[in-house]
Coordinates of C-alpha atoms and ligand atoms in Angstrom, one line a residue:
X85 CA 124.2 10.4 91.6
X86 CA 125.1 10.2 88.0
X87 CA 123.4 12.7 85.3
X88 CA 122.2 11.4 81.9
X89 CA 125.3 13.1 79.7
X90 CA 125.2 14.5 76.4
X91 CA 128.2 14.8 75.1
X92 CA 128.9 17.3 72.0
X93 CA 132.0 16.9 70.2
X94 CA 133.5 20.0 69.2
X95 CA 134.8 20.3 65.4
X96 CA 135.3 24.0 66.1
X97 CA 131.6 25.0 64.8
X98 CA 130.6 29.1 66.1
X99 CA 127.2 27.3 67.5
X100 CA 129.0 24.5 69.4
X101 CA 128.6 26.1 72.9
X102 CA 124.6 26.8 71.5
X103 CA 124.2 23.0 71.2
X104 CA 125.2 22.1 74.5
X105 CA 122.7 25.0 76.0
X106 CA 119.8 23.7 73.7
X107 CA 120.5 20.4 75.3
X108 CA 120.8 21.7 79.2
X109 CA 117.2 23.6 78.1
X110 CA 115.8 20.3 77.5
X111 CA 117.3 19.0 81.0
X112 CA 120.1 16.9 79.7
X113 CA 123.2 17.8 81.2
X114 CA 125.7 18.5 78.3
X115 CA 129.3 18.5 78.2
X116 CA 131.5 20.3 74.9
X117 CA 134.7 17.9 74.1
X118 CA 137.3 18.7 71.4
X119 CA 137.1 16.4 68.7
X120 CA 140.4 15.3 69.2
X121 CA 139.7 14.3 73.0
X122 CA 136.5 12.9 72.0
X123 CA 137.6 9.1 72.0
X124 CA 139.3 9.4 75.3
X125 CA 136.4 10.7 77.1
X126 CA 133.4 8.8 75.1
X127 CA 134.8 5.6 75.7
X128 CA 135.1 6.2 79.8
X129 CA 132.2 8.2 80.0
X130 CA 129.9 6.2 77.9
X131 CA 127.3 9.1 77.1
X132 CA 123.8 8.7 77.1
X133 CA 123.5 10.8 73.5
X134 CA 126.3 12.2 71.4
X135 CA 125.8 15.4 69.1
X136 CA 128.8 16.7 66.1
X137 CA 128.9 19.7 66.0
X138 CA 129.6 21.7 63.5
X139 CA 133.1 23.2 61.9
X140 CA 134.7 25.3 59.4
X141 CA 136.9 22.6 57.7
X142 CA 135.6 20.8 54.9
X143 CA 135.3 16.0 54.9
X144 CA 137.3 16.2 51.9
X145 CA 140.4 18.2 52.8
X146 CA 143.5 15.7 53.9
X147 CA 143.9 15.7 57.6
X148 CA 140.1 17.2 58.5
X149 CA 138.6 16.4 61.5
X150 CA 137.3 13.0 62.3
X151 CA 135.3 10.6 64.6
X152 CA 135.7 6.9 65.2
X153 CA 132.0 6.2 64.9
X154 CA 132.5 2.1 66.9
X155 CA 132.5 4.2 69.6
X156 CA 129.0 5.6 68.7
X157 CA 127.5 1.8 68.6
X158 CA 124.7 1.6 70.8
X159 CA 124.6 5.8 71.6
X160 CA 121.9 7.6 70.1
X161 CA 123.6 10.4 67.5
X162 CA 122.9 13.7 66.0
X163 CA 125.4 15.1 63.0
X164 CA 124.7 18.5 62.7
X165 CA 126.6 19.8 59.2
X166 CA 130.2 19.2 59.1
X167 CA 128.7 16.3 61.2
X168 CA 126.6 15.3 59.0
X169 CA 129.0 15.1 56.2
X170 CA 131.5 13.5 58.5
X171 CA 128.8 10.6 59.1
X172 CA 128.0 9.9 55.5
X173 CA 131.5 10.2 54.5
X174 CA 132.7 7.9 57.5
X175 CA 129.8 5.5 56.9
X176 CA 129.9 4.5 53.6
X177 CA 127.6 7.4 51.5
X178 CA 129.5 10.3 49.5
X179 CA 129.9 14.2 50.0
X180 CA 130.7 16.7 47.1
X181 CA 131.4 20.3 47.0
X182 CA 128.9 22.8 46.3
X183 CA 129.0 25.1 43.7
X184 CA 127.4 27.3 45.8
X185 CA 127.8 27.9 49.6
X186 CA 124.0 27.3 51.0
X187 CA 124.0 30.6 53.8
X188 CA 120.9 31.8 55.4
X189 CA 117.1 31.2 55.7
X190 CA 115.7 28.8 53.7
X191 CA 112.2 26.5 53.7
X192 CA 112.3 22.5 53.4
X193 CA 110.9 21.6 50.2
X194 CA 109.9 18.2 51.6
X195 CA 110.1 16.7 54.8
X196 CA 108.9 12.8 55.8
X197 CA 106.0 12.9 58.0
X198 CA 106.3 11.4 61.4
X199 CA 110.6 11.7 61.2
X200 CA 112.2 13.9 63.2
X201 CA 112.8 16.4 60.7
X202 CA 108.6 16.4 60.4
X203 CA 109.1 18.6 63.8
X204 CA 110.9 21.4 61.9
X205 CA 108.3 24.1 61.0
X206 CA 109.0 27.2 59.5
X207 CA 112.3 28.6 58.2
X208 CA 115.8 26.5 59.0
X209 CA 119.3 28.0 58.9
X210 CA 121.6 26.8 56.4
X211 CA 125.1 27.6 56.3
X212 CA 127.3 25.1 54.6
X213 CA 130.0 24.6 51.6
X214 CA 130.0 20.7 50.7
X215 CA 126.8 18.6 50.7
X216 CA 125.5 14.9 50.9
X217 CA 125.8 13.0 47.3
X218 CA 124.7 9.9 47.9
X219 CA 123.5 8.2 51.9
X220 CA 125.4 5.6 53.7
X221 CA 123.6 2.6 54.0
X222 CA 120.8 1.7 56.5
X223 CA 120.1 5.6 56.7
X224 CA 116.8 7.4 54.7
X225 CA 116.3 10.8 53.6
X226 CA 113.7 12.5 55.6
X227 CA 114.1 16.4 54.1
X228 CA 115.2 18.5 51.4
X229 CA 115.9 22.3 50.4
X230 CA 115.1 23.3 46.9
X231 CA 119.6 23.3 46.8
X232 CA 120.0 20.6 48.8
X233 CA 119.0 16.9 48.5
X234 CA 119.7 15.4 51.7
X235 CA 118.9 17.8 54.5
X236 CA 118.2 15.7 56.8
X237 CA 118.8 11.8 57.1
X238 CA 118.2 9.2 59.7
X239 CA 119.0 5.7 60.6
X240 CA 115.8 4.6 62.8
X241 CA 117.4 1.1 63.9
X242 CA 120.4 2.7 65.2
X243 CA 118.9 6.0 66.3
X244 CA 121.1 8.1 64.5
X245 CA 120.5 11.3 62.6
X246 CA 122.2 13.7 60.1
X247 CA 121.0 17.2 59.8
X248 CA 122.9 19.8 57.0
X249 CA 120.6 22.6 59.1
X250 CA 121.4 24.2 62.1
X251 CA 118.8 23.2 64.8
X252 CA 120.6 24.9 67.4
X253 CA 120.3 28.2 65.9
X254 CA 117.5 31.0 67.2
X255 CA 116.6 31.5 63.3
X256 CA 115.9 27.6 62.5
X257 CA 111.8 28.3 63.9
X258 CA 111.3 24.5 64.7
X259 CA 114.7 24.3 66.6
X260 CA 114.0 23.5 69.7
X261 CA 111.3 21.2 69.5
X262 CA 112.8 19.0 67.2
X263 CA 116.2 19.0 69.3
X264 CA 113.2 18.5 72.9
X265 CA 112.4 15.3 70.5
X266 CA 115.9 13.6 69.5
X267 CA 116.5 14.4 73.1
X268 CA 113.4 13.1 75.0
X269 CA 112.4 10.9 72.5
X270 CA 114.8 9.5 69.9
X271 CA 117.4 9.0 72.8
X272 CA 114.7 8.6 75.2
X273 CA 116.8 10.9 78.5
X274 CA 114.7 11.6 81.1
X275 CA 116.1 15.3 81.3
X276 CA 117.0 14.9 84.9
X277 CA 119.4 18.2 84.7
X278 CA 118.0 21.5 86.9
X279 CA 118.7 24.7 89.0
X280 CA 117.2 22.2 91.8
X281 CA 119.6 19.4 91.4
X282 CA 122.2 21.4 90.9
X283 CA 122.4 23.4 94.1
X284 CA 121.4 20.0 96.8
X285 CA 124.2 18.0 94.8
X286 CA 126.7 21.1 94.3
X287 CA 126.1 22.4 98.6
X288 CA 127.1 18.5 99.0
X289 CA 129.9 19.0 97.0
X290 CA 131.2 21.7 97.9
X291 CA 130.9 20.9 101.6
X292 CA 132.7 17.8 101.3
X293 CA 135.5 20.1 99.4
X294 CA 136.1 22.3 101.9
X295 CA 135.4 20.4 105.5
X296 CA 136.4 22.7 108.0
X297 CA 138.4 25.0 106.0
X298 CA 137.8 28.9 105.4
X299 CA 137.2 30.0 101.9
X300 CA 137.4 33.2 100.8
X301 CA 135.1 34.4 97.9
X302 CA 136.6 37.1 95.5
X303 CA 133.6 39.0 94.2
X304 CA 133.1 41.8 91.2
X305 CA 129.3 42.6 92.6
X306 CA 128.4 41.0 89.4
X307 CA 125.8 37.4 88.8
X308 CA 128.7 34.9 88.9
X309 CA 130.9 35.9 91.8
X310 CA 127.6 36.7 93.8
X311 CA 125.8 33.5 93.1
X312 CA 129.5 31.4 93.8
X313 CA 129.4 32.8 97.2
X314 CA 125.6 31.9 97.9
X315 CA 126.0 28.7 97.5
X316 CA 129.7 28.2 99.5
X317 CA 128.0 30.3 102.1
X318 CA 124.9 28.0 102.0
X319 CA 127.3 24.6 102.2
X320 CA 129.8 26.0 105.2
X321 CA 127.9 29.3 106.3
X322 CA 130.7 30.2 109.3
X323 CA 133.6 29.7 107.1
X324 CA 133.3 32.4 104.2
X325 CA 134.8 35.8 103.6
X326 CA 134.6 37.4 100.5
X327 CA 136.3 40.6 99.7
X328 CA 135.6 42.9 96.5
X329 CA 138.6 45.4 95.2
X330 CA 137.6 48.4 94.0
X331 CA 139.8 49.6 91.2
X332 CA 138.3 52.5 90.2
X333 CA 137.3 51.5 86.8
X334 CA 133.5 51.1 88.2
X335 CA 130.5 53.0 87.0
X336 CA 129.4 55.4 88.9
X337 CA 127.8 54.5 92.5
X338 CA 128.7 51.2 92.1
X339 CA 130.9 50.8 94.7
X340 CA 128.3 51.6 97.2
X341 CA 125.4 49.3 95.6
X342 CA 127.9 46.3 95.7
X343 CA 128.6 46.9 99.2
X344 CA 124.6 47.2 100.1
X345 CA 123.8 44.7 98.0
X346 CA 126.6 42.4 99.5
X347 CA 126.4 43.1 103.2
X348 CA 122.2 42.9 103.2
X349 CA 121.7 40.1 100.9
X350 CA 124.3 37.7 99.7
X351 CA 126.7 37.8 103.1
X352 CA 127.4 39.9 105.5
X353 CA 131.0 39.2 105.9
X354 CA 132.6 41.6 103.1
X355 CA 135.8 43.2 103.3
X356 CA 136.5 46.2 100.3
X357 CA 140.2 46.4 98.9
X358 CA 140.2 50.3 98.0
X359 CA 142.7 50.0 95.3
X360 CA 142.1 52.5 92.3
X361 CA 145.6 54.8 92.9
X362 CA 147.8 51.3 92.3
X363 CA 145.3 50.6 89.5
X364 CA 145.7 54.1 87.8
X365 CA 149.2 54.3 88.4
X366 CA 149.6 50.5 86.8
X367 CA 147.7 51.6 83.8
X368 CA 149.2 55.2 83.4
X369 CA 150.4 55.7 79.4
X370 CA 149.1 52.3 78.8
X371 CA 147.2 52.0 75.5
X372 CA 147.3 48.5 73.9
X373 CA 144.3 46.7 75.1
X374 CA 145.8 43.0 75.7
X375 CA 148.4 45.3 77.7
X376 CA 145.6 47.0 79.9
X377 CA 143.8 43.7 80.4
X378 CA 147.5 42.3 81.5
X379 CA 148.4 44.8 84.1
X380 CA 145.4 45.0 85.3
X381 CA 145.3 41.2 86.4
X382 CA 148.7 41.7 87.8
X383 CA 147.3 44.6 89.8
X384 CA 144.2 42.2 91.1
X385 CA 146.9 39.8 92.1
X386 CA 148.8 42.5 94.1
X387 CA 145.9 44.2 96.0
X388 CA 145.2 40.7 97.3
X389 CA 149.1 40.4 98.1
X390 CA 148.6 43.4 100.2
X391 CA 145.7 42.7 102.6
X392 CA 146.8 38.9 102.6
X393 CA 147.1 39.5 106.6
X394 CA 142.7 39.8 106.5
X395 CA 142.7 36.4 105.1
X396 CA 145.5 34.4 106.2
X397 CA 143.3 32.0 107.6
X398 CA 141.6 31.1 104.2
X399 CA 142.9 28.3 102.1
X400 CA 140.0 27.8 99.9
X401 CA 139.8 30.4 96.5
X402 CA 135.9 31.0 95.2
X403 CA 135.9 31.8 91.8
X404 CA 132.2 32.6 89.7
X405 CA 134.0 31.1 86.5
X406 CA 131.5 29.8 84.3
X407 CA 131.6 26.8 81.3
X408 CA 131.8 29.4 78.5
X409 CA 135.0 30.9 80.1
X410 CA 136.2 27.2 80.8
X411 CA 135.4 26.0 76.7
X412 CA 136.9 29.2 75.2
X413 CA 139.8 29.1 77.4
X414 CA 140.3 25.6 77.0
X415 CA 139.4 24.8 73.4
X416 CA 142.5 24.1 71.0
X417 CA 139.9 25.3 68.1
X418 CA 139.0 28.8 68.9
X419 CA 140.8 31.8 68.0
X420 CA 142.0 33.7 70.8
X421 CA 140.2 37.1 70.8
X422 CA 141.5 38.3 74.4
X423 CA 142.6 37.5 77.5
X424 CA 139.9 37.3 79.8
X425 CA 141.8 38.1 82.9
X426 CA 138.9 35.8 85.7
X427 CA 140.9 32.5 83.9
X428 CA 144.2 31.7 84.7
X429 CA 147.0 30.6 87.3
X430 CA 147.3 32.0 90.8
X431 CA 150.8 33.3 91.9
X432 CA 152.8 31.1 94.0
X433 CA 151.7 32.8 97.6
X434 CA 148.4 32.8 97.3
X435 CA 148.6 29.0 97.5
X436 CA 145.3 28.3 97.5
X437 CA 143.4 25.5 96.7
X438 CA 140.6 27.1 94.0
X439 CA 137.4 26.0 93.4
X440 CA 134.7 27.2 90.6
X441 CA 131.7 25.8 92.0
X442 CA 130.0 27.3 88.9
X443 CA 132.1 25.8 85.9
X444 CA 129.6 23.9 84.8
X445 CA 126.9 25.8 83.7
X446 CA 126.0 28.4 81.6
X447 CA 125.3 32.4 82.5
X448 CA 121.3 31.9 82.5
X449 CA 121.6 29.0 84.4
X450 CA 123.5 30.6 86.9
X451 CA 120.7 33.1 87.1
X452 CA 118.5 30.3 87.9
X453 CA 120.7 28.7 90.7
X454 CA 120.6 32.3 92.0
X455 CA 117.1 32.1 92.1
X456 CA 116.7 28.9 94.1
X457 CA 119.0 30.1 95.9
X458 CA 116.9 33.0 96.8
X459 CA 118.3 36.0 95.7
X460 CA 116.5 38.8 94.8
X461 CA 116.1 39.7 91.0
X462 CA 118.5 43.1 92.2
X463 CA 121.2 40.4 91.8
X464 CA 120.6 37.9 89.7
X465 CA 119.5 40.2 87.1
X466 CA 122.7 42.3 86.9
X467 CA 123.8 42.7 83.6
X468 CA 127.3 41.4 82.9
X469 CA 130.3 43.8 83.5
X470 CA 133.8 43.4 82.2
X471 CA 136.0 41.8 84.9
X472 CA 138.6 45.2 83.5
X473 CA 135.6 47.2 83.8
X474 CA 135.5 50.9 82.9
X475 CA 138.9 49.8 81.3
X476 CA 137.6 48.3 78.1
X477 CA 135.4 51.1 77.3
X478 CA 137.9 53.6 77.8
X479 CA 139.6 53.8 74.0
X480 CA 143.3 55.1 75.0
X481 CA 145.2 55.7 78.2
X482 CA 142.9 55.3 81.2
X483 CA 142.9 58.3 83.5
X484 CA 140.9 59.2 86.8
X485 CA 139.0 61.9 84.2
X486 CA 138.9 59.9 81.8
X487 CA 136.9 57.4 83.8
X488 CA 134.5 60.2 85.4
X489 CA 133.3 60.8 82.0
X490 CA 132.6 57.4 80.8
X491 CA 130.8 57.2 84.3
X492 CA 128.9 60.5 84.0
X493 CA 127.8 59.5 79.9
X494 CA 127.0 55.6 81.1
X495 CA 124.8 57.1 84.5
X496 CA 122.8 59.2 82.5
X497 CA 122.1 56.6 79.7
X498 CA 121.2 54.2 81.8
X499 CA 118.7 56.5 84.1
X500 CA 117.1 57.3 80.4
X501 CA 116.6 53.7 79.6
X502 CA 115.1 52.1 83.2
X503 CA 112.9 55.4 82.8
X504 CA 111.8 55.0 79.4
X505 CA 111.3 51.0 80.2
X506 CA 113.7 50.0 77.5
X507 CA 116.5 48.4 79.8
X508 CA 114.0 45.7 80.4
X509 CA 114.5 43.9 76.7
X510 CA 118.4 45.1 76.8
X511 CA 121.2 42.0 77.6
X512 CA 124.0 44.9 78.0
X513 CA 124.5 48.6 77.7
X514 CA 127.2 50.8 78.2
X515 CA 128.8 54.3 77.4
X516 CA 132.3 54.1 75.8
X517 CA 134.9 56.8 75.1
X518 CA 136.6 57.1 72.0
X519 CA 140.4 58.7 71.7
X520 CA 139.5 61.0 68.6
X521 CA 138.5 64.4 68.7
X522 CA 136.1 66.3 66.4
X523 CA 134.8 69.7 66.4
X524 CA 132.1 71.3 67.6
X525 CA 130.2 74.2 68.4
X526 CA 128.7 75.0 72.2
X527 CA 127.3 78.4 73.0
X528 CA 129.5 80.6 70.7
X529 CA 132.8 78.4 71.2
X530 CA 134.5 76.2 69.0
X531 CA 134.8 72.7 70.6
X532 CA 137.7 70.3 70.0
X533 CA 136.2 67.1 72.1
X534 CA 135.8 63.4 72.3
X535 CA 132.9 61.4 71.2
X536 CA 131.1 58.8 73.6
X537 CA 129.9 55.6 71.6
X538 CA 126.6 54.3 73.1
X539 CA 126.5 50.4 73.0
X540 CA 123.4 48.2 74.4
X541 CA 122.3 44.8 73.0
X542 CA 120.3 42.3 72.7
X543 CA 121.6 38.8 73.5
X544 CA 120.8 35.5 74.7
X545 CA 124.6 34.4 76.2
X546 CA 127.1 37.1 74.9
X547 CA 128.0 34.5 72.6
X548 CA 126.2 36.6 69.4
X549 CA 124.5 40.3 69.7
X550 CA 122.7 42.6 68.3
X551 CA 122.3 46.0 68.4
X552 CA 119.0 46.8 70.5
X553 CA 116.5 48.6 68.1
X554 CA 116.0 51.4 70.6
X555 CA 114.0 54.4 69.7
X556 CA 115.2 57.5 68.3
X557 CA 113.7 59.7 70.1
X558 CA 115.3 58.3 73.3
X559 CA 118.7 58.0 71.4
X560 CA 118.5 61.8 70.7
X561 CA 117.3 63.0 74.2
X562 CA 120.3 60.8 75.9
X563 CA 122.9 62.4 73.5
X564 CA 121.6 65.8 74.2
X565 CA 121.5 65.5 77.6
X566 CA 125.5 64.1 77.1
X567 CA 126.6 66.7 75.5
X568 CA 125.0 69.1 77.5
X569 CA 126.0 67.9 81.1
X570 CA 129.5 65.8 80.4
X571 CA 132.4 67.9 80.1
X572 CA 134.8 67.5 77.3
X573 CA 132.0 65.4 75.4
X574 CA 130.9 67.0 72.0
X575 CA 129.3 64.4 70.1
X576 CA 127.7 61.2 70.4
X577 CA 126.9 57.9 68.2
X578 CA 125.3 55.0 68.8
X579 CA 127.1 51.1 67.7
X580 CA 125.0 49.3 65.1
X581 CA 127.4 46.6 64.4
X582 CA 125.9 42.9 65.7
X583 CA 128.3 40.3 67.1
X584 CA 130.0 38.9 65.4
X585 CA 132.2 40.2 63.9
X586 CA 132.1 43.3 66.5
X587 CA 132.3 41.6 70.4
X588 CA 129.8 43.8 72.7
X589 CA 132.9 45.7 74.1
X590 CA 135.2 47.7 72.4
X591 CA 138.1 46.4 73.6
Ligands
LIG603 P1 132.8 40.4 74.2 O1 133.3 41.8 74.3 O2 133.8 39.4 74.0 O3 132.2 40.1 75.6 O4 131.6 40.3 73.2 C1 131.3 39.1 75.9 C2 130.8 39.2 77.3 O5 131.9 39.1 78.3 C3 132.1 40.3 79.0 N1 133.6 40.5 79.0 C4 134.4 40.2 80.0 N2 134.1 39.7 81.2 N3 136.3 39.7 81.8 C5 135.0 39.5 82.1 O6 134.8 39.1 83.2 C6 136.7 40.2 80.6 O7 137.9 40.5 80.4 C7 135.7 40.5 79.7 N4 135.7 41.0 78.4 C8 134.4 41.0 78.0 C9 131.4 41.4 78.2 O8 131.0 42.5 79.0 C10 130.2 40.6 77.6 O9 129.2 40.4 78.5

């Protein structure tokens, strides 16, 4: 059956991927294109609604981004910012440079009743250089900001619309129900994208893809590998193994509760790779974080080399990848931070065919195929763990102690958080160990020791955080209770710093 498609076209914007989710809220499947495959794929995928995104470049600069707007005709359209500028520009009106860059909160000072832009109570999210001068025609004004003229424009016989603010964005109050409206009811979709749909047509799909072949699931024990195998063990139940390597670098008891969780609830069929002396030895004197990340996907590759003989039979790879993973590894716009190591090519021997069941949607959406697909909320409600794990939070060389107390610090911070009830708001917390040394007193003895960072945030995809506002009091109990029952730990501080420009991990 074929989805309604929104299609958003990528001018490397930092809320592009938020767009996309705002629209999959709303039901509309969504897909992100780079502006420069844009024409290709609008023109043999005819969308149902097409949204600009946003981007750093500025309309006027020679050789900025562009859009062929014929192939708009007939497709409802949102421009959101540099798309907005890109329409008027492109159509006829003029854009100038600000004096000023417009950043942050600001009110409309007008708005038309009954436009689109009427929807957008409350504060809006501005962040922009240049600005609209003058409208192309056929379009009308329908909101200002005391700085900005045109903050909004639309073209009612053609059904498309120009914002300069930033709908997508959690500040901008009337956000979503003015992007529900272009959605449902400028563009008139139907919304007919959900966790339903998704797992009758993907079981098809994935049935059809592997017939009467075994597949063999690789699984971290975290939402996206578990969820991948529930639904290929749904589609071919007999043919599935999935096998977990344990490389040591896994907080503490984790091992166990993977296995547990595994074997009693997602399938029964698991086999566990004890690997941590190859994965310590690989990482021995290693500091350099893209090195760690590095060896340690070699090492993955070679701890499947090893037990190859348990899965010969399989010829099928299940992967949990999801579409962030697939946009950020794929986008000729972004910046590479770091090398995720769960995207990339197989060696030559393992020669199997792989499939990512899961590419197409975003983490909370896997959550919610989880759930239809019954799994308990002990699964689907795992926070997310570093495919590297223990790894990235270990500042320095990674050694066996070393990793015993970053477990220790991490057990006893998250015990004080489910007991205090504050884990229940948190996206992600963690202990991490730092490779300075400070002194310190204990007892009557001069300490010379390491500091543990404590991290947890607040987030809605990873994609931006913030530091959780957690009390004091419980900040100071858990770093007394560090200090007093972690070895070789004499101080500890908790991370402030929102992302961006800090990412959640420290590596
Ligand atoms: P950052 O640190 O970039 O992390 O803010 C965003 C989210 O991704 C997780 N993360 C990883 N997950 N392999 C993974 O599977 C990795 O190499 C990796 N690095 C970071 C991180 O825990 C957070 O949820």
């Amino acid at each position: 059956m074929r989805h309604e498609v929104v299609t958003v076209v990528d001018f490397g914007g930092q809320y592009t991927q938020l767009i996309a989710r705002r629209a999959r809220e709303c039901g509309c499947y969504s897909e992100v294109v780079p502006w420069q495959q844009a024409p290709a794929k609008i023109a043999s995928a005819r969308p149902d609604a097409i949204v600009l995104s946003g981007g750093p470049r500025s309309t006027l600069e020679p050789g900025a981004p562009e859009f062929d707007f014929t192939l708009a005709d007939g497709i409802p359209l949102l421009g959101i910012c540099y798309g907005m500028q890109l329409m008027s520009r492109s159509l006829g009106g003029e854009v100038e440079p600000a004096k000023d860059r417009e950043y942050g909160r600001q009110s409309l000072s007008w708005k038309e009743p009954g436009s689109l832009a009427g929807t957008l109570e409350g504060e809006v999210w501005m962040s922009h250089g240049d600005r609209v001068l003058s409208l192309p025609p056929g379009f009308v004004k329908t909101a200002s900001t005391q700085s900005c003229e045109y903050a909004a424009m639309e073209d009612r016989d053609r059904r498309w619309v120009g914002v300069q603010l930033h709908p997508e964005v959690s500040h901008t109050e009337g956000g979503k129900a003015f992007l529900e409206r272009f959605f449902r009811e400028v563009a008139g979709l139907r919304g007919d994208w959900s966790a339903r749909a998704f797992v009758e047509e993907a079981t098809e799909e994935v049935r059809a893809r592997i017939g009467s072949r075994k597949a063999l699931c690789a699984v971290s024990g975290g939402v996206d590998s578990s969820v991948a195998a529930a639904l290929v063990t749904r589609a071919v139940p007999g043919q599935v193994t999935c096998v977990f390597v344990d490389h040591g670098l896994l907080r503490k008891g984790e091992r166990e509760q993977v296995r547990r969780m595994f074997t009693e609830i997602v399938h029964p069929n698991l086999i566990v790779i004890d690997a941590a002396r190859q994965f310590f030895g690989a990482l021995a004197g290693v500091t350099d974080p893209e090195e760690k990340r590095k060896r340690i996907g070699a090492e993955f590759v070679r701890a499947f080399e090893e037990h190859k003989a348990e899965f010969a039979e399989c010829e099928v790879l299940v992967q949990g990848t999801l579409y962030p993973d697939v946009v950020e590894s794929g986008s000729p716009t972004a910046a590479k931070i770091k090398t995720h190591h769960n995207v990339g090519g197989l060696p030559e021997w393992m020669r199997m065919e792989v499939l990512e069941p899961l590419r197409w949607l975003f983490k909370d959406e896997a959550r919610a195929v989880g759930r239809e697909l019954g799994l308990p909320a002990e699964v689907v409600e795992r926070e997310p763990f570093p495919g590297p794990g223990l790894a990235v939070r270990i500042l320095g060389e990674v050694t066996p102690e070393r990793v015993k107390t970053v477990q220790e610090a991490d057990a006893i911070f998250r015990e004080e958080l489910k007991s205090s009830g504050a884990s229940a708001g948190v996206w992600q917390s963690y202990a991490a160990l730092l490779d300075v040394r400070s002194v310190g007193v204990m007892g009557d003895n001069r300490t010379y020791e390491h500091p543990i960072v404590l991290r947890a945030v607040d987030s809605e995809d990873a994609m931006t955080a913030r530091a959780a506002p957690l009390g004091f009091g419980l900040l100071e109990h858990v770093a007394t209770r560090i200090v007093n029952e972690v070895p070789g730990v004499n101080r500890v501080l908790y991370d402030l710093t929102s992302k961006p420009p800090a990412p959640i991990e420290w590596e």
